[in-house]
Amino acid sequence: MLRDQVPRQPAPCLEAPGKLIAALLTHLSFDLTRAQRRVIGEIRADLARATPMQRLLQGDVGCGKTLVALCAALHSVEAGYQTAVMAPTELLAEQHFLNFKKWLEPLHVPVVNLTSKFKGRARTEIIERIANGTAAVIVGTHALFQEGVTFSKLGLVVIDEQHRF
C-alpha cells in the first residue's frame, strides 16, 4: 500500500544539466562502467520528475554504488538542493564522508559529517551549516534526523544499507 501511495506524493523536480557530474568524471582516475552510466541516467530522470523516487541500488562490495550515490547527490546540488547520505554506523559514515570530501573538494561542493560523536560547539556549527544551506551534502548516521537538525532545502536522501535501519 505504501509503495502505491508514494507516487501520489509531490516532490520537487530536480532538473540539472549535469555539469557537476561531468566535472567529477574528469577528476576520476577511472571510467564508469556501462551499468553505472545507465543507472546514473535513470536516477537523474527519476529526480527530474515531480514524484518521489524510490530506488534500490544493489551490487557487490566495491562495484561503485557509492560513486553512483555521489552522482545523484551532485544532481541534487546542481538543482539547488541539499542531499543527506545516511549510513548505519559512525565508521561507515566517516568512510563515506572522507570519500565524498576527496571527490567534492575539487568541485567546490561543501560536505559535512554529522554523527552522534560530534558534541558542543562542533555539533552546533555543523547543524548551523545544514540549516543555512552552506552544507550541500550532509553525510552521517541517524543523527541527521534528530531533533534540532533542520535542513535548508533537502531534495534527496540516500540511505546506505537500508536493511540495517
GROMACS .gro file of C-alpha atoms in nm:
model
  165
    1MET     CA    1   0.000   0.000   0.000
    2LEU     CA    2   0.280   0.240   0.087
    3ARG     CA    3   0.455   0.181  -0.246
    4ASP     CA    4   0.128   0.265  -0.425
    5GLN     CA    5   0.080   0.585  -0.223
    6VAL     CA    6   0.432   0.728  -0.266
    7PRO     CA    7   0.396   0.820  -0.637
    8ARG     CA    8   0.093   1.030  -0.546
    9GLN     CA    9   0.302   1.248  -0.313
   10PRO     CA   10   0.451   1.568  -0.455
   11ALA     CA   11   0.827   1.607  -0.490
   12PRO     CA   12   1.040   1.887  -0.628
   13CYS     CA   13   1.159   1.843  -0.985
   14LEU     CA   14   1.536   1.832  -0.955
   15GLU     CA   15   1.643   1.939  -1.301
   16ALA     CA   16   2.012   1.993  -1.365
   17PRO     CA   17   2.229   1.998  -1.677
   18GLY     CA   18   2.486   1.758  -1.533
   19LYS     CA   19   2.786   1.990  -1.524
   20LEU     CA   20   2.890   1.880  -1.173
   21ILE     CA   21   2.875   1.513  -1.265
   22ALA     CA   22   3.077   1.582  -1.581
   23ALA     CA   23   3.334   1.773  -1.374
   24LEU     CA   24   3.355   1.487  -1.125
   25LEU     CA   25   3.416   1.235  -1.401
   26THR     CA   26   3.712   1.438  -1.531
   27HIS     CA   27   3.877   1.413  -1.186
   28LEU     CA   28   3.840   1.036  -1.155
   29SER     CA   29   4.132   0.811  -1.236
   30PHE     CA   30   3.900   0.555  -1.395
   31ASP     CA   31   3.600   0.539  -1.627
   32LEU     CA   32   3.249   0.450  -1.518
   33THR     CA   33   3.112   0.117  -1.627
   34ARG     CA   34   2.827   0.099  -1.875
   35ALA     CA   35   2.594  -0.012  -1.593
   36GLN     CA   36   2.698   0.283  -1.372
   37ARG     CA   37   2.636   0.530  -1.655
   38ARG     CA   38   2.296   0.372  -1.727
   39VAL     CA   39   2.186   0.380  -1.362
   40ILE     CA   40   2.305   0.738  -1.315
   41GLY     CA   41   2.098   0.837  -1.618
   42GLU     CA   42   1.793   0.658  -1.479
   43ILE     CA   43   1.836   0.825  -1.140
   44ARG     CA   44   1.872   1.169  -1.299
   45ALA     CA   45   1.550   1.109  -1.496
   46ASP     CA   46   1.372   0.998  -1.177
   47LEU     CA   47   1.491   1.307  -0.989
   48ALA     CA   48   1.358   1.536  -1.263
   49ARG     CA   49   1.004   1.403  -1.210
   50ALA     CA   50   0.751   1.562  -0.974
   51THR     CA   51   0.706   1.235  -0.780
   52PRO     CA   52   0.931   1.088  -0.512
   53MET     CA   53   1.197   0.846  -0.630
   54GLN     CA   54   1.219   0.514  -0.454
   55ARG     CA   55   1.510   0.318  -0.593
   56LEU     CA   56   1.709   0.028  -0.455
   57LEU     CA   57   2.062   0.006  -0.587
   58GLN     CA   58   2.219  -0.333  -0.534
   59GLY     CA   59   2.566  -0.459  -0.613
   60ASP     CA   60   2.869  -0.636  -0.478
   61VAL     CA   61   3.110  -0.465  -0.242
   62GLY     CA   62   3.339  -0.240  -0.443
   63CYS     CA   63   3.119  -0.222  -0.753
   64GLY     CA   64   3.076   0.157  -0.733
   65LYS     CA   65   2.741   0.209  -0.556
   66THR     CA   66   2.888   0.497  -0.355
   67LEU     CA   67   3.001   0.674  -0.671
   68VAL     CA   68   2.653   0.635  -0.820
   69ALA     CA   69   2.506   0.783  -0.499
   70LEU     CA   70   2.753   1.070  -0.522
   71CYS     CA   71   2.641   1.144  -0.879
   72ALA     CA   72   2.279   1.152  -0.758
   73ALA     CA   73   2.388   1.393  -0.483
   74LEU     CA   74   2.563   1.615  -0.737
   75HIS     CA   75   2.250   1.624  -0.950
   76SER     CA   76   2.051   1.737  -0.644
   77VAL     CA   77   2.312   2.001  -0.553
   78GLU     CA   78   2.324   2.136  -0.908
   79ALA     CA   79   1.944   2.165  -0.898
   80GLY     CA   80   1.979   2.383  -0.585
   81TYR     CA   81   1.901   2.125  -0.318
   82GLN     CA   82   2.082   1.954  -0.034
   83THR     CA   83   2.148   1.581  -0.014
   84ALA     CA   84   2.160   1.373   0.304
   85VAL     CA   85   2.350   1.044   0.297
   86MET     CA   86   2.269   0.824   0.594
   87ALA     CA   87   2.482   0.527   0.696
   88PRO     CA   88   2.402   0.278   0.976
   89THR     CA   89   2.731   0.318   1.166
   90GLU     CA   90   2.968   0.601   1.251
   91LEU     CA   91   3.252   0.411   1.087
   92LEU     CA   92   3.069   0.376   0.755
   93ALA     CA   93   2.951   0.739   0.772
   94GLU     CA   94   3.311   0.850   0.827
   95GLN     CA   95   3.430   0.641   0.530
   96HIS     CA   96   3.162   0.793   0.307
   97PHE     CA   97   3.242   1.142   0.432
   98LEU     CA   98   3.613   1.104   0.356
   99ASN     CA   99   3.542   0.968   0.007
  100PHE     CA  100   3.285   1.238  -0.067
  101LYS     CA  101   3.518   1.508   0.063
  102LYS     CA  102   3.801   1.383  -0.161
  103TRP     CA  103   3.571   1.383  -0.465
  104LEU     CA  104   3.381   1.704  -0.386
  105GLU     CA  105   3.662   1.940  -0.281
  106PRO     CA  106   3.789   1.990  -0.640
  107LEU     CA  107   3.430   2.077  -0.738
  108HIS     CA  108   3.393   2.326  -0.450
  109VAL     CA  109   3.085   2.142  -0.320
  110PRO     CA  110   3.071   2.172   0.061
  111VAL     CA  111   3.021   1.846   0.251
  112VAL     CA  112   2.984   1.792   0.626
  113ASN     CA  113   2.968   1.492   0.854
  114LEU     CA  114   2.713   1.463   1.137
  115THR     CA  115   2.713   1.172   1.379
  116SER     CA  116   2.645   1.143   1.750
  117LYS     CA  117   3.019   1.176   1.822
  118PHE     CA  118   3.001   1.549   1.748
  119LYS     CA  119   2.918   1.746   2.062
  120GLY     CA  120   2.904   2.105   2.176
  121ARG     CA  121   3.037   2.377   1.950
  122ALA     CA  122   3.138   2.139   1.668
  123ARG     CA  123   2.786   1.994   1.652
  124THR     CA  124   2.628   2.340   1.669
  125GLU     CA  125   2.843   2.463   1.379
  126ILE     CA  126   2.754   2.161   1.163
  127ILE     CA  127   2.382   2.199   1.239
  128GLU     CA  128   2.401   2.570   1.152
  129ARG     CA  129   2.565   2.491   0.816
  130ILE     CA  130   2.289   2.240   0.741
  131ALA     CA  131   2.016   2.488   0.839
  132ASN     CA  132   2.158   2.784   0.648
  133GLY     CA  133   2.231   2.577   0.337
  134THR     CA  134   2.610   2.621   0.330
  135ALA     CA  135   2.639   2.242   0.362
  136ALA     CA  136   2.529   2.097   0.028
  137VAL     CA  137   2.598   1.731   0.104
  138ILE     CA  138   2.547   1.602   0.455
  139VAL     CA  139   2.682   1.258   0.546
  140GLY     CA  140   2.600   1.097   0.877
  141THR     CA  141   2.412   0.843   1.081
  142HIS     CA  142   2.061   0.858   1.222
  143ALA     CA  143   2.186   1.180   1.389
  144LEU     CA  144   2.081   1.351   1.064
  145PHE     CA  145   1.718   1.314   1.162
  146GLN     CA  146   1.731   1.401   1.528
  147GLU     CA  147   1.558   1.692   1.697
  148GLY     CA  148   1.734   2.019   1.627
  149VAL     CA  149   1.858   1.925   1.280
  150THR     CA  150   1.680   2.134   1.017
  151PHE     CA  151   1.769   2.124   0.651
  152SER     CA  152   1.760   2.440   0.441
  153LYS     CA  153   1.639   2.274   0.120
  154LEU     CA  154   1.660   1.896   0.132
  155GLY     CA  155   1.597   1.736  -0.206
  156LEU     CA  156   1.749   1.388  -0.184
  157VAL     CA  157   1.807   1.131   0.087
  158VAL     CA  158   2.037   0.836   0.022
  159ILE     CA  159   2.017   0.555   0.274
  160ASP     CA  160   2.312   0.319   0.271
  161GLU     CA  161   2.242  -0.037   0.383
  162GLN     CA  162   1.874   0.041   0.436
  163HIS     CA  163   1.810  -0.305   0.578
  164ARG     CA  164   2.020  -0.219   0.884
  165PHE     CA  165   1.789   0.065   0.995
   0.00000   0.00000   0.00000
